[in-house]
XYZ file of C-alpha atoms in Angstrom:
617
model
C 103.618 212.100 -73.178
C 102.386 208.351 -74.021
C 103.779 207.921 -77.367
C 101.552 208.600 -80.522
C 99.594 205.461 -82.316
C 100.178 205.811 -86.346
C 96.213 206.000 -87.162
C 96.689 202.719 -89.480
C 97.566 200.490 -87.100
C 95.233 197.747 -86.754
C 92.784 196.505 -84.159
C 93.906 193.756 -81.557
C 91.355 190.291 -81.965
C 88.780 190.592 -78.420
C 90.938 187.785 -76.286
C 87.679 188.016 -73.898
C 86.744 184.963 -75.544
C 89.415 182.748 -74.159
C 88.001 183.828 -70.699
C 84.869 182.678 -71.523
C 85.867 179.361 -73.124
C 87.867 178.600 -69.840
C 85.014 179.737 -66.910
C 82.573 177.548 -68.772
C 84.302 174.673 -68.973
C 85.177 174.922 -65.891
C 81.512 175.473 -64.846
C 81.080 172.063 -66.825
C 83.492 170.262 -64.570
C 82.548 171.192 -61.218
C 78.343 170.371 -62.114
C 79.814 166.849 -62.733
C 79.958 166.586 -59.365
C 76.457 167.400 -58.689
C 75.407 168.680 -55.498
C 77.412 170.635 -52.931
C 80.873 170.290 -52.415
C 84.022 171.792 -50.739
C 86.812 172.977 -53.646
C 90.380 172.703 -52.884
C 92.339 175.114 -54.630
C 96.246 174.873 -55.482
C 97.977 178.627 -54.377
C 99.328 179.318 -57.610
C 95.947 178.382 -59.171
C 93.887 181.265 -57.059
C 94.981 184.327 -59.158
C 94.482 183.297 -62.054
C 91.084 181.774 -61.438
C 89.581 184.631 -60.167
C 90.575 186.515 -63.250
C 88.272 183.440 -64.576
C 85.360 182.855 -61.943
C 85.069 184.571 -58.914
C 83.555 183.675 -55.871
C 79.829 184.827 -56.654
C 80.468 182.520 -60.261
C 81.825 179.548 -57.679
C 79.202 179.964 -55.645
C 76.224 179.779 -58.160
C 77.400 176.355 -59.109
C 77.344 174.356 -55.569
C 80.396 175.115 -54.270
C 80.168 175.554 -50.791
C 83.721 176.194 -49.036
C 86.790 177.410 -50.682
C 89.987 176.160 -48.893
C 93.617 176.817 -49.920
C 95.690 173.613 -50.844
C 98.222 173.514 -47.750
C 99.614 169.675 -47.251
C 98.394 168.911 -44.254
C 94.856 167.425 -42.816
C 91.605 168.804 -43.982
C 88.750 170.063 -41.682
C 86.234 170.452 -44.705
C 82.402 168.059 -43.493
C 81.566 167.893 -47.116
C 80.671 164.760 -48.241
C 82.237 166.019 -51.546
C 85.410 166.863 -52.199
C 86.686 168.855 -55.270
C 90.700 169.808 -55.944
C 91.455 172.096 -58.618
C 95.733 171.043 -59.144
C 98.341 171.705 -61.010
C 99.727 168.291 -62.178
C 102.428 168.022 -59.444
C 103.656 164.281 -57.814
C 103.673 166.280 -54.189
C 99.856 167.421 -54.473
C 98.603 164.426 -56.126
C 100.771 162.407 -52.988
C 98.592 165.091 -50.801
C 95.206 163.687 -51.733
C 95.990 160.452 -51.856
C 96.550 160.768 -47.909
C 93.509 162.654 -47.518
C 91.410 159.757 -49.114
C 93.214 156.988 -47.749
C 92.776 159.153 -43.699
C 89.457 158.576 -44.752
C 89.376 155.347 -45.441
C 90.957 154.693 -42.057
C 87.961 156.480 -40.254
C 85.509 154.264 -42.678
C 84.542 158.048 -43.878
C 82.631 157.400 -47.360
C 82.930 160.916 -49.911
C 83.077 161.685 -53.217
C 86.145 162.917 -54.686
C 87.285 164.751 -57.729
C 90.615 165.692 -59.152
C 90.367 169.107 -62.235
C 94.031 168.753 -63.231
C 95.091 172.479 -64.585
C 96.217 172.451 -67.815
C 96.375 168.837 -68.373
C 96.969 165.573 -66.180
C 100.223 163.338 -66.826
C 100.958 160.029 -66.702
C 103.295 159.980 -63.471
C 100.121 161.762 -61.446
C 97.549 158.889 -62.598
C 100.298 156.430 -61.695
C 100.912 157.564 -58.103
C 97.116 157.663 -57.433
C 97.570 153.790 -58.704
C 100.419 152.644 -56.807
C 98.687 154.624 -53.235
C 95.584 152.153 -54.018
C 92.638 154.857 -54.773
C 92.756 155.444 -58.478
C 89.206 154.164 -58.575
C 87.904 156.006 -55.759
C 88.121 159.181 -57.342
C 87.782 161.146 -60.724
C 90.054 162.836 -62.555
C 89.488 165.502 -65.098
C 91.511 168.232 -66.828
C 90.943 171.840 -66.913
C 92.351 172.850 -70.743
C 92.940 176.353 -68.885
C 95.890 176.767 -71.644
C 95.287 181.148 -72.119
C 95.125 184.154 -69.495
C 94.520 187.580 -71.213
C 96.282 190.164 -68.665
C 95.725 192.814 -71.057
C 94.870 193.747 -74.924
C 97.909 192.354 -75.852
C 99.387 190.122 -73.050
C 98.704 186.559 -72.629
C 100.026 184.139 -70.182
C 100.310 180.729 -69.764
C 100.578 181.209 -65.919
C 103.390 179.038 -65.707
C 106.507 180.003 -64.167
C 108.165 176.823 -63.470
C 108.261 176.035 -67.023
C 111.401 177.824 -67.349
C 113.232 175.405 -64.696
C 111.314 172.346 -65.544
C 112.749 172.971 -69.398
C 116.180 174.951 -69.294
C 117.867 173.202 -66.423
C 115.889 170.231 -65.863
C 115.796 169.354 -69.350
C 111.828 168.221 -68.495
C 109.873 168.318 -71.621
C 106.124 168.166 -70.324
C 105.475 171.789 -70.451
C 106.011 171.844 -74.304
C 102.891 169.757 -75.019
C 100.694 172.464 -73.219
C 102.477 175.304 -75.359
C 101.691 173.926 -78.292
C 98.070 173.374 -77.435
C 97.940 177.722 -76.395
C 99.049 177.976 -79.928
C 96.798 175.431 -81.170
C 93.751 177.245 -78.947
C 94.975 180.425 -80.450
C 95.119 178.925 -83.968
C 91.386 177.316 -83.787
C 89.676 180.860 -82.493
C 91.544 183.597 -84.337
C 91.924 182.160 -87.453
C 95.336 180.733 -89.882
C 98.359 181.986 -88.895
C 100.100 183.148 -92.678
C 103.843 182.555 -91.211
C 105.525 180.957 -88.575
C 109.434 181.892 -87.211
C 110.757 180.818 -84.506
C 114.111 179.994 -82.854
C 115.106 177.626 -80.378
C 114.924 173.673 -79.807
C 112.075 174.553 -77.286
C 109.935 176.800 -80.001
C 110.785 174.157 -82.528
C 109.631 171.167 -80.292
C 106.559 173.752 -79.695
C 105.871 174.612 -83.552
C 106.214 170.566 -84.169
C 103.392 170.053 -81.037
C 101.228 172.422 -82.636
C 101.323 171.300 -86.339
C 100.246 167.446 -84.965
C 97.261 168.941 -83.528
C 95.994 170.756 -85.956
C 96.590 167.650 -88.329
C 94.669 166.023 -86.106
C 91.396 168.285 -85.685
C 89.036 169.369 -88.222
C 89.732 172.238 -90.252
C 87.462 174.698 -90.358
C 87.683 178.256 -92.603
C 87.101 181.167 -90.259
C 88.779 184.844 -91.222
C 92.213 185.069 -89.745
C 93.062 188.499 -87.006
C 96.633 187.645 -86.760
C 98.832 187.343 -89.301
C 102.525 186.086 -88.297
C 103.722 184.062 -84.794
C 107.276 184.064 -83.594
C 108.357 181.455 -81.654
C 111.400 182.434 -79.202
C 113.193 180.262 -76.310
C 114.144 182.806 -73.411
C 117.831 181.019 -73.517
C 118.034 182.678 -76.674
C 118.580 185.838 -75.037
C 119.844 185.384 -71.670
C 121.159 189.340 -70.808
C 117.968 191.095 -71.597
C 116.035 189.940 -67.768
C 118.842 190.255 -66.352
C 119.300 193.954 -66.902
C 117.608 197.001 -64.530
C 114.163 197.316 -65.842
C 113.492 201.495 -66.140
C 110.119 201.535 -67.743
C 107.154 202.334 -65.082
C 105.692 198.873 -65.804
C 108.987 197.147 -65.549
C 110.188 199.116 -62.434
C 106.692 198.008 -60.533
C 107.307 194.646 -61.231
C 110.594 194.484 -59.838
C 109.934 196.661 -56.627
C 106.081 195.581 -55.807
C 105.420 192.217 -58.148
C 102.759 192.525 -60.442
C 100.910 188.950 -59.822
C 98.371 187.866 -62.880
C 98.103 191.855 -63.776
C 97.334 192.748 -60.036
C 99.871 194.628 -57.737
C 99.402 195.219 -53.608
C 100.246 198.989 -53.509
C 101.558 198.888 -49.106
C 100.070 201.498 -46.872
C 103.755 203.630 -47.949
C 102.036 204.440 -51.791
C 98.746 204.378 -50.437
C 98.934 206.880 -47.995
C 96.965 204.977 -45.610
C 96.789 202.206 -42.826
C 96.590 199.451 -45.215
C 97.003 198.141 -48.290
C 95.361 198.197 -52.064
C 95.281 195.785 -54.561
C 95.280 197.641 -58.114
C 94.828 195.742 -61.697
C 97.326 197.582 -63.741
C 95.952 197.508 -67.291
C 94.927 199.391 -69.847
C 91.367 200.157 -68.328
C 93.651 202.011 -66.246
C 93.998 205.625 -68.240
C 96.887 207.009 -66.002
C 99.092 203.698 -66.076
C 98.366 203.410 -69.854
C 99.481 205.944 -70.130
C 103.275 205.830 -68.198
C 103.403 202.191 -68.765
C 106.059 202.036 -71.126
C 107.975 205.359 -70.189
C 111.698 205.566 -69.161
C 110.882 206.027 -65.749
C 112.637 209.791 -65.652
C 110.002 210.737 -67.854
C 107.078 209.939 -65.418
C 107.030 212.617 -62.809
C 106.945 215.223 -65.340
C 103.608 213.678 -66.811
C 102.050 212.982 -63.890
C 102.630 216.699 -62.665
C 100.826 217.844 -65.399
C 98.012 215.308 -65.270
C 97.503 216.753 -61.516
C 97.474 220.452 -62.569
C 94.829 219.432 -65.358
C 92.856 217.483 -63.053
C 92.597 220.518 -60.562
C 91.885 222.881 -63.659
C 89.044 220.448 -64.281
C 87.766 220.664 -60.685
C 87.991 224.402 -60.537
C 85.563 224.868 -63.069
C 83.001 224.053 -61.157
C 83.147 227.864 -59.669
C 80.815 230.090 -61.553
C 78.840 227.175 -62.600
C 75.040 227.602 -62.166
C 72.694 224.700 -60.951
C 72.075 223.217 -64.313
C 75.898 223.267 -65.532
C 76.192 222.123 -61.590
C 74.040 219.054 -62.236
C 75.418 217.999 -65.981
C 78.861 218.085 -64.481
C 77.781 215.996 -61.770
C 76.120 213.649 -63.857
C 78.767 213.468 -66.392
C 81.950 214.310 -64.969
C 82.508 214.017 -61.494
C 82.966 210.661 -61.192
C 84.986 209.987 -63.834
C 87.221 212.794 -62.258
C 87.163 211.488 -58.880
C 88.371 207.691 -60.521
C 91.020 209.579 -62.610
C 92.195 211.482 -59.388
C 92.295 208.451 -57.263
C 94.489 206.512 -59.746
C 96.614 209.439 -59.897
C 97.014 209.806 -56.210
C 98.192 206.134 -56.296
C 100.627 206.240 -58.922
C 102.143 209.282 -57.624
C 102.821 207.402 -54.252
C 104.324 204.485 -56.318
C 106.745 206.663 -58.066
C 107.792 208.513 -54.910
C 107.866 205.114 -53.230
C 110.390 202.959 -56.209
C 112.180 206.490 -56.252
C 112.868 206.446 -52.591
C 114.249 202.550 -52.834
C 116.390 203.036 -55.834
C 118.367 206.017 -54.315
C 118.857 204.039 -51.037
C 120.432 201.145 -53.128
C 122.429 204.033 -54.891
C 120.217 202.824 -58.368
C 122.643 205.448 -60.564
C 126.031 203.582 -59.984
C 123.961 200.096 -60.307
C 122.947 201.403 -63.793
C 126.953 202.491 -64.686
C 128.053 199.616 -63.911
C 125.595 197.477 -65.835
C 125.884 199.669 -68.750
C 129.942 199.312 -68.318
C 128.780 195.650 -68.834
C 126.705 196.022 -72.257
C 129.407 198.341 -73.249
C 132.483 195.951 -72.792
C 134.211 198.807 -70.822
C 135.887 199.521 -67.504
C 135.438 195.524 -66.508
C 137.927 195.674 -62.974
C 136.500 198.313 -62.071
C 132.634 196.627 -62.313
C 134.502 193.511 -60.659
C 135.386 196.003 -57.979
C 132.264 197.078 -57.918
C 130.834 193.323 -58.047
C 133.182 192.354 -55.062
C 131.777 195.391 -52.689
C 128.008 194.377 -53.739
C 129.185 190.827 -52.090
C 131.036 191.703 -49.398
C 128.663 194.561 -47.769
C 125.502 191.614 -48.325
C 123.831 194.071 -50.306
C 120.922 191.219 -52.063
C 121.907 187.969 -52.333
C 119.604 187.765 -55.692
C 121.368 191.401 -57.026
C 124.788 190.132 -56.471
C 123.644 187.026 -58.499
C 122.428 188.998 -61.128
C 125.375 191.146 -61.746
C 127.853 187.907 -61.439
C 125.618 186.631 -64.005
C 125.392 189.564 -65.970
C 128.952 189.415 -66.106
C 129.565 186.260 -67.422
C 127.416 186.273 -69.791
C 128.406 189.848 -71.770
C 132.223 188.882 -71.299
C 131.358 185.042 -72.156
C 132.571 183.972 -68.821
C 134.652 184.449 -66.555
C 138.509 184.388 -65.533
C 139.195 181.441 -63.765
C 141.063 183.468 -60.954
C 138.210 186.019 -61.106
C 135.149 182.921 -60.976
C 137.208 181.458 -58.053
C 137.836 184.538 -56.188
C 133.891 185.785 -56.625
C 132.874 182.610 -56.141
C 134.642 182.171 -52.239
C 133.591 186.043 -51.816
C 129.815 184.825 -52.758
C 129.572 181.941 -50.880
C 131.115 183.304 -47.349
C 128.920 186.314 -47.355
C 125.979 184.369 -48.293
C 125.761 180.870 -47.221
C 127.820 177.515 -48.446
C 124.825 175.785 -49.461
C 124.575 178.314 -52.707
C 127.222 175.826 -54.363
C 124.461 173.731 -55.651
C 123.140 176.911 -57.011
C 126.644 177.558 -58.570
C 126.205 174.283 -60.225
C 122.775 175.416 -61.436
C 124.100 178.777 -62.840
C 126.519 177.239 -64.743
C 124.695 174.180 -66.252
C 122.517 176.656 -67.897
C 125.294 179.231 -69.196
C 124.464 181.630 -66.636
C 127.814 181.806 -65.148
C 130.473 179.564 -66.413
C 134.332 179.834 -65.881
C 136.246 180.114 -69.109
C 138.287 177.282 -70.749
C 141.556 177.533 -71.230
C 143.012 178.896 -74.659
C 139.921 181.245 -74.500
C 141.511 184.074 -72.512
C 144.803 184.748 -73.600
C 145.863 186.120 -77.503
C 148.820 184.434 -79.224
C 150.609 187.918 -78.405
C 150.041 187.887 -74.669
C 150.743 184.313 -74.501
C 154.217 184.732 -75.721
C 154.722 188.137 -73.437
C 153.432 186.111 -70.338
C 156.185 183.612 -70.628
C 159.065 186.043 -70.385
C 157.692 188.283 -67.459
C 157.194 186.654 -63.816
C 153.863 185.474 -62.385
C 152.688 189.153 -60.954
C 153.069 190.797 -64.208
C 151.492 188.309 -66.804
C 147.789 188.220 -63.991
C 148.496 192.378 -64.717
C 148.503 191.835 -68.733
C 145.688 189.133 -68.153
C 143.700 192.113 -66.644
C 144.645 194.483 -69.632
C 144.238 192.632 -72.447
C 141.435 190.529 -71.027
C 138.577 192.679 -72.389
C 140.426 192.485 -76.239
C 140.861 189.100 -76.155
C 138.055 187.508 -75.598
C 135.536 186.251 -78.367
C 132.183 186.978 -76.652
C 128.933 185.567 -78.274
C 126.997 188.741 -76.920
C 130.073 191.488 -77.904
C 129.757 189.723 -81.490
C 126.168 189.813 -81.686
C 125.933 193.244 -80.579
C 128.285 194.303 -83.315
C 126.490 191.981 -86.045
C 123.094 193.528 -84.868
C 124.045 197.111 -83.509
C 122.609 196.245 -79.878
C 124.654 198.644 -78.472
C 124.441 202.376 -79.352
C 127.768 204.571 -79.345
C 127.962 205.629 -75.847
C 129.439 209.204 -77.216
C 126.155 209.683 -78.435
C 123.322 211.647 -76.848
C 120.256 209.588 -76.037
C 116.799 212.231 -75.779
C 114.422 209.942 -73.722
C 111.887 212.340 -74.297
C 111.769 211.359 -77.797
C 113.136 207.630 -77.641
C 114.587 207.162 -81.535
C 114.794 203.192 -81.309
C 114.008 199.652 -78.850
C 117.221 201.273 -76.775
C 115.642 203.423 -74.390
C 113.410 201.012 -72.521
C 117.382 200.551 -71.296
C 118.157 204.128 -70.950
C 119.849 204.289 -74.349
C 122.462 201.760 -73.599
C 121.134 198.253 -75.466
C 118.807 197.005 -77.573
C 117.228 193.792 -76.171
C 118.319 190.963 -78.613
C 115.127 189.089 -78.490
C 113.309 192.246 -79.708
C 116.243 193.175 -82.553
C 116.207 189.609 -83.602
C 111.800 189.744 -84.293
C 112.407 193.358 -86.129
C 115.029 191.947 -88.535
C 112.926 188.704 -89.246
C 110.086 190.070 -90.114
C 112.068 192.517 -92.275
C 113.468 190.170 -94.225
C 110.467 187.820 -94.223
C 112.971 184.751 -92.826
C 116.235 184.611 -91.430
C 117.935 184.924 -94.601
C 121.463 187.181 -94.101
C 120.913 186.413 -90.551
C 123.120 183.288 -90.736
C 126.296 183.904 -88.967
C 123.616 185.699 -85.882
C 121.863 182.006 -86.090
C 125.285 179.833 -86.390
C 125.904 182.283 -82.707
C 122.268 181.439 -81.009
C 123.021 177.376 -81.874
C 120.373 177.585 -84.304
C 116.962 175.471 -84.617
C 115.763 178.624 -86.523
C 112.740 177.910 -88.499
C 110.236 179.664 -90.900
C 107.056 178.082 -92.282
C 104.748 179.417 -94.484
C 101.560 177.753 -92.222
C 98.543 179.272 -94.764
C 96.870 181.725 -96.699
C 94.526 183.731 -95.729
C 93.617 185.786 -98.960
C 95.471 188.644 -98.626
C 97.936 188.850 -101.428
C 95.895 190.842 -103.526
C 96.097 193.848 -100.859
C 99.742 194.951 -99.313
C 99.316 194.549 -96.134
C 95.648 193.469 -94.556
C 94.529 194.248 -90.766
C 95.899 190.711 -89.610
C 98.986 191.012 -91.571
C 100.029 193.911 -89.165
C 98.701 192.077 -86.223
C 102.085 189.919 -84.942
C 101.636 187.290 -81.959
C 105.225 186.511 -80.360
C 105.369 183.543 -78.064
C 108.276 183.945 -75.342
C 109.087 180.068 -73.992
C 110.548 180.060 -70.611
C 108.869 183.742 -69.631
C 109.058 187.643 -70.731
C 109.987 191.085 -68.982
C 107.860 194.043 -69.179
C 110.667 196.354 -70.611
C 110.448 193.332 -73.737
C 106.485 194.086 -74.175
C 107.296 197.793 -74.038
C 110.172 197.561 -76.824
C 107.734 195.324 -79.202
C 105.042 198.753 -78.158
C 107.025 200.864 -79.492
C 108.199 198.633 -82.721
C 104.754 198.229 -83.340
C 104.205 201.904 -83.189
C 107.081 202.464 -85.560
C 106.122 200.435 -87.911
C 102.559 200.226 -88.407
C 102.735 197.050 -86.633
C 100.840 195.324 -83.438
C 102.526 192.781 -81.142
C 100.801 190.191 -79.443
C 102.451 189.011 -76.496
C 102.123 185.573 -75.202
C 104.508 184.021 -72.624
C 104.734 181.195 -70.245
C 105.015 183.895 -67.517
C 106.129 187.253 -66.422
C 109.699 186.932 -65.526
C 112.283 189.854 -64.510
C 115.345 189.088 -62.892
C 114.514 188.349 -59.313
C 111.951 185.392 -60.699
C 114.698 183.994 -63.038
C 117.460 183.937 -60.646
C 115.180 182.749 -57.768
C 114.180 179.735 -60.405
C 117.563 178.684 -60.112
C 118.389 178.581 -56.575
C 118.618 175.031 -55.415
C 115.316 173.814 -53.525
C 116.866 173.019 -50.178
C 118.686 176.662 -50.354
């Protein structure tokens, strides 16, 4: 079933190692504050550290109590306090009321501040102005790198898509090039870097300063090339259905820092599991990136091969008995619990995608990609809205929408608009506003709708008649960014085609056949033609700030391609979906290749959308 690995393809670099670099300086920070103390941890911080350190680790090194960063008065005794942060004006406001409550009591401690990645300006200011910026330390945790598997890395920082796309904030970009720096300074020269996208750029430009600025050191390079890539760059691809296991158990049950919460419904039980879904993991390495039709079928067979294994034991006498105890049992009984729990997650997702009637979901995206049958996925839109299906869904498909048929009517953004708001609430129009400041869901200008043809027609027929053309012709007349790049890059298969997604032929069928994802097509033809060159008129569509640099040499000319050649590190800026990692799997497979994957978070659509919902929503 799992797809075959071409028997040249290279090994991945150990990323263990950025692990280790970030638990012991992290060890180094907390024994600066010798003795024992309390640590205050921010919620978003807690996953990902104990991926890093756990509790034992914590423990070992004087820290007493582990509290949960909540806003509101402490009831830690220590006479030391520690606060592991991300560098956020509201927390940093937090602790300087927790000092300054002290200071009201005439309570004397010792306080710390481990900023995580890096500590700004505006938090050392505010700690300043509130009168206690010398009665506590600051630090910074350079906790830039979390391996979630062989070949995933994450910055761990979802708001960075916000903070840069919408809000135009530029802070995050610092810390991205410093990952790439990090990445850079352990694993060797990079030969060639691509990228495209002001963000990337600003990114590439970050990096380059800092490694003018360190010593350079010779080391032997494991990867080869980087690619650089802003998520605005391709806007459609998390907004689509994800249908690879991995991508469909992220949308349903939220994979958090590589760990999902199975509920008591997949477990089979009275409560529920926590699972770490990664390679280690034989039976979800092995579905991971399968169309999800594909999956019961394996996992059928994995349970009749598992009993066939069991059944052996029959006939066996005591000294077979006691070598297939020794050497086989257990790893049975840890393959047969996995597969117990997968099982209940497929029955569970397939249970919750025929209530939401998943099959007509999936026409009428595909309708979407495909540029066909747009009223009647309007229709379809409209009846989403009005029965209050999911607020976030309805967004998503709106969205969807726009962006395939590069925006909307204005009749058709007005009508869906009203329809939106009354079924879900009038404060959504700042979210509107949100939507469309990033090119999520704009209305169209006029003189972009109509052809000269229907133009002329509309003026000699009455009101009723011209909205009727406007509907026919709509579809024809329309100069789409995404139709035209799917025609320039072929990122939509002939629908009259059949699709086997037993034997996926290209990137298509993490979609079910229907569309390439653009950010993947776009790395495949780069590094085909070693630059963007004949890409022009695809760049001139994505507003540019392409780029490709050759960044060093690390002695491999001589051969055609070396191990770290064949070893490619993509960097997604504003977050990447599952079903993307699973496309670059299979490229890689394809072509003799590895991808590394490093991103500033998981996203899928629910995350991206909910990004963009105002705060007081």
């Amino acid at each position: 079933m799992a797809h075959s690995v071409r028997r040249d393809a290279p090994e991945l670099p150990d990323f263990s190692l950025l692990k280790r670099l970030a638990r012991d300086q992290l060890i180094y920070l907390l024994e600066q504050l010798p003795g024992r103390k309390d640590l205050f941890i921010e919620a978003d911080l807690m996953s990902p550290l104990d991926r890093i350190a756990n509790v034992t680790t914590l423990k070992q090194h004087d820290v007493d109590k582990l509290y949960k960063v909540e806003h509101k008065p402490i009831v830690s005794t220590s006479d030391q306090l520690c606060f592991l942060i991300r560098p956020r004006i509201k927390t940093v406001k937090w602790i300087c009321d927790v000092v300054n409550a002290d200071k009201a009591f005439g309570r004397f401690r010792r306080y710390k501040i481990i900023f995580s990645p890096q500590k700004f300006y505006a938090c050392e200011n505010l700690l300043e102005e509130q009168g206690i910026f010398g009665d506590v330390t600051t630090d910074e945790w350079s906790f830039y790198l979390l391996p979630l598997d062989d070949d995933i890395i994450s910055l761990e920082l979802p708001e960075f898509f916000r903070d840069y796309f919408l809000e135009g904030d530029q802070r995050w970009v610092r810390t991205a090039g410093s990952a790439l720096h990090l990445l850079h300074s352990v694993y060797g020269p990079f030969s060639k870097v691509y990228g495209i996208g002001r963000c990337s750029k600003m990114a590439y430009e970050s990096w380059r300063e800092q490694v003018e600025e360190g010593e350079q050191r010779a080391r032997q390079a494991e990867i080869g090339n980087v690619f650089l890539i802003d998520r605005d760059v391709d806007l459609v691809t998390p907004l689509c259905s994800q249908v690879v296991y991995e991508g469909l158990v992220d949308d349903i049950f939220r994979i958090k820092c590589g760990c999902v919460e199975f509920c008591p419904d997949v477990t089979s039980s009275d409560k529920s599991i926590k699972v770490m879904l990664n390679s280690q993991d034989k039976v979800f390495n092995e579905i991971r990136n399968e169309h999800f039709s594909q999956v019961f079928g394996f996992l059928s067979q994995k349970a009749r091969n598992l009993q066939t294994a069991y059944d052996k034991r029959s006939g066996m006498d005591i000294k077979q008995m006691k070598t297939f105890v020794s050497e086989e049992l257990k790893g049975l009984k840890q393959e047969h619990r996995l597969l117990s729990l997968h099982i209940g997650a497929s029955e569970s997702m397939m249970k919750k995608k025929t209530k939401q009637d998943f099959q007509e979901l999936l026409k009428t995206e595909h309708s979407l990609l495909e540029g066909f049958e747009i009223r009647e996925c309007i229709s379809y839109i409209e009846e989403h809205i009005n029965r209050q299906v999911s607020m976030v869904e309805s967004m998503r498909l709106l969205c969807l929408l726009s962006l395939t048929e590069n925006g909307l009517l204005p009749k058709d953004y007005r009508s869906l608009k009203a329809q939106f708001l009354q079924s879900y609430g009038i404060e959504h129009l700042l979210t509107f506003s949100n939507l469309k400041q990033l090119g999520l869901l704009v209305e169209q200008q006029p003189g972009e709708t109509l052809t000269v043809m229907e133009s002329r027609v509309g003026k000699l027929v009455n009101d009723k008649t011209a909205g009727k053309l406007t509907d026919a012709f709509s579809s024809l007349a329309k100069k789409s960014n995404f139709r035209a790049l799917g025609r320039r890059l072929n990122l939509v298969p002939k629908s009259d085609e059949e699709y086997d997604l037993r034997v996926p032929r290209d990137m298509a069928y993490i979609f079910s056949g229907a569309y390439i994802p653009l950010s993947c097509k776009l790395i495949e033809q780069v590094l085909e033609r070693d630059g963007w060159t004949g890409l022009e008129e695809v760049t001139r569509m994505l507003n540019g700030h392409e780029f490709a640099v050759t960044a060093g040499s690390n002695g491999s000319d001589a051969r055609v391609k070396t191990d770290s050649q064949r070893i490619i590190l993509v960097m997604f800026l504003g977050g990447c979906t599952f079903s993307e990692i699973s496309a670059l799997r299979f490229l890689g497979r394809e072509k003799g290749l590895k991808f590394i994957v490093v991103t500033t978070a998981i996203t899928n659509s629910a995350r991206l959308l909910e990004s963009m919902l105002d705060n007081h929503a």
